[in-house]
Short mmCIF file of C-alpha atoms in Angstrom, two decimals:
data_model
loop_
_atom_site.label_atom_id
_atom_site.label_comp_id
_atom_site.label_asym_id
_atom_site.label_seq_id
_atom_site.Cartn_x
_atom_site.Cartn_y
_atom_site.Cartn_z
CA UNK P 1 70.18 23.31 108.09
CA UNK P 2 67.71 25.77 106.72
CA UNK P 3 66.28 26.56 110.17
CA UNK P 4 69.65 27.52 111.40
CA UNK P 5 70.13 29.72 108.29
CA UNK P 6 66.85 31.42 108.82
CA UNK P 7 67.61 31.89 112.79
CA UNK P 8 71.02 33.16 111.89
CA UNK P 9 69.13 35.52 109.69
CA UNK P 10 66.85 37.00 111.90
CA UNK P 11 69.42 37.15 114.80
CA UNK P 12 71.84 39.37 112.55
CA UNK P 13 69.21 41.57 111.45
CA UNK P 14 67.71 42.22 115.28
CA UNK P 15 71.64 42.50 116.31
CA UNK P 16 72.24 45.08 113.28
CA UNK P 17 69.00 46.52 114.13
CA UNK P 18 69.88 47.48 117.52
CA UNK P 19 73.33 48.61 117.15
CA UNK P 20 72.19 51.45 114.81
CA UNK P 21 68.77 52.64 116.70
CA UNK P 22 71.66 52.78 119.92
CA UNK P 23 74.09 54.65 117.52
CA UNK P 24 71.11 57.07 116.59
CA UNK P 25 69.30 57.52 119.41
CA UNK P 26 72.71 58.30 121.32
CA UNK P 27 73.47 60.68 118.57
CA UNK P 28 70.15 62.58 119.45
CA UNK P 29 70.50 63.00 122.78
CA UNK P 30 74.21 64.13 122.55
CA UNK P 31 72.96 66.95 119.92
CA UNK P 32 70.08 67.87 121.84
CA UNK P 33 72.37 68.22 125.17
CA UNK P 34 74.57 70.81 123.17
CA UNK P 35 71.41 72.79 121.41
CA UNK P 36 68.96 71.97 123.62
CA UNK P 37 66.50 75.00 121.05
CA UNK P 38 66.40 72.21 118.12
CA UNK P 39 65.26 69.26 120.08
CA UNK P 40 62.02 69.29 118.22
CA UNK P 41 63.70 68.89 114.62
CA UNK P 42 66.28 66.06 115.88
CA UNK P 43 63.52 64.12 117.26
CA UNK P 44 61.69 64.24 114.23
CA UNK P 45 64.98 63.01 112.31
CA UNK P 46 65.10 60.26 114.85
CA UNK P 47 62.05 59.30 114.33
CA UNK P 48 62.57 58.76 110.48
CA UNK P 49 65.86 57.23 110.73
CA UNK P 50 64.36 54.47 113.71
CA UNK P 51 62.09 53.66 111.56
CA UNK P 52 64.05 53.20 108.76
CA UNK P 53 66.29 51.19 110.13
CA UNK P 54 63.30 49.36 112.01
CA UNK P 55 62.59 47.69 107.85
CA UNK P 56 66.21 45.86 108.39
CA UNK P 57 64.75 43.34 111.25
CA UNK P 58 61.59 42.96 108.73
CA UNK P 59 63.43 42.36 106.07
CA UNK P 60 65.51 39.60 107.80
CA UNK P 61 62.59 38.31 108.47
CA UNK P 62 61.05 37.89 105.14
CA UNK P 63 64.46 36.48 103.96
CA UNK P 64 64.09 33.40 107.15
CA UNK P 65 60.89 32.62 105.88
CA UNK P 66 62.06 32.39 102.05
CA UNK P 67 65.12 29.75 102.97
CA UNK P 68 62.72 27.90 105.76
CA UNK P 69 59.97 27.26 103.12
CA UNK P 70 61.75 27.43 99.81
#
């Protein structure tokens, strides 16, 4: 039972994970499309908020490994 926690664990954070670097990346592009002169400064903020969200996945992670060996 504790391996099916800890898959259902990762597999939510991965899912979660990809929904929002979808959501932000699509954001980017749609803002860059209409001011095409700050593309430089949204990429940056994608950047930072990928990677951000990128610690969700990680963190899922660490939390599978706690309930498998715990």
């Amino acid at each position: 039972m504790e391996f099916l926690a800890a898959a259902i664990a990762v597999g939510l954070g991965a899912l979660g994970a990809g929904l929002g670097n979808g959501m932000i990346v699509k954001s980017t592009v749609e803002s860059i499309a209409r001011q095409p002169e700050a593309a430089n400064r949204l990429q940056t903020t994608m950047f930072i908020g990928v990677g951000i969200v990128e610690v969700i996945p990680l963190a899922a992670t660490v939390i599978a490994f706690l309930i498998m060996f715990t």
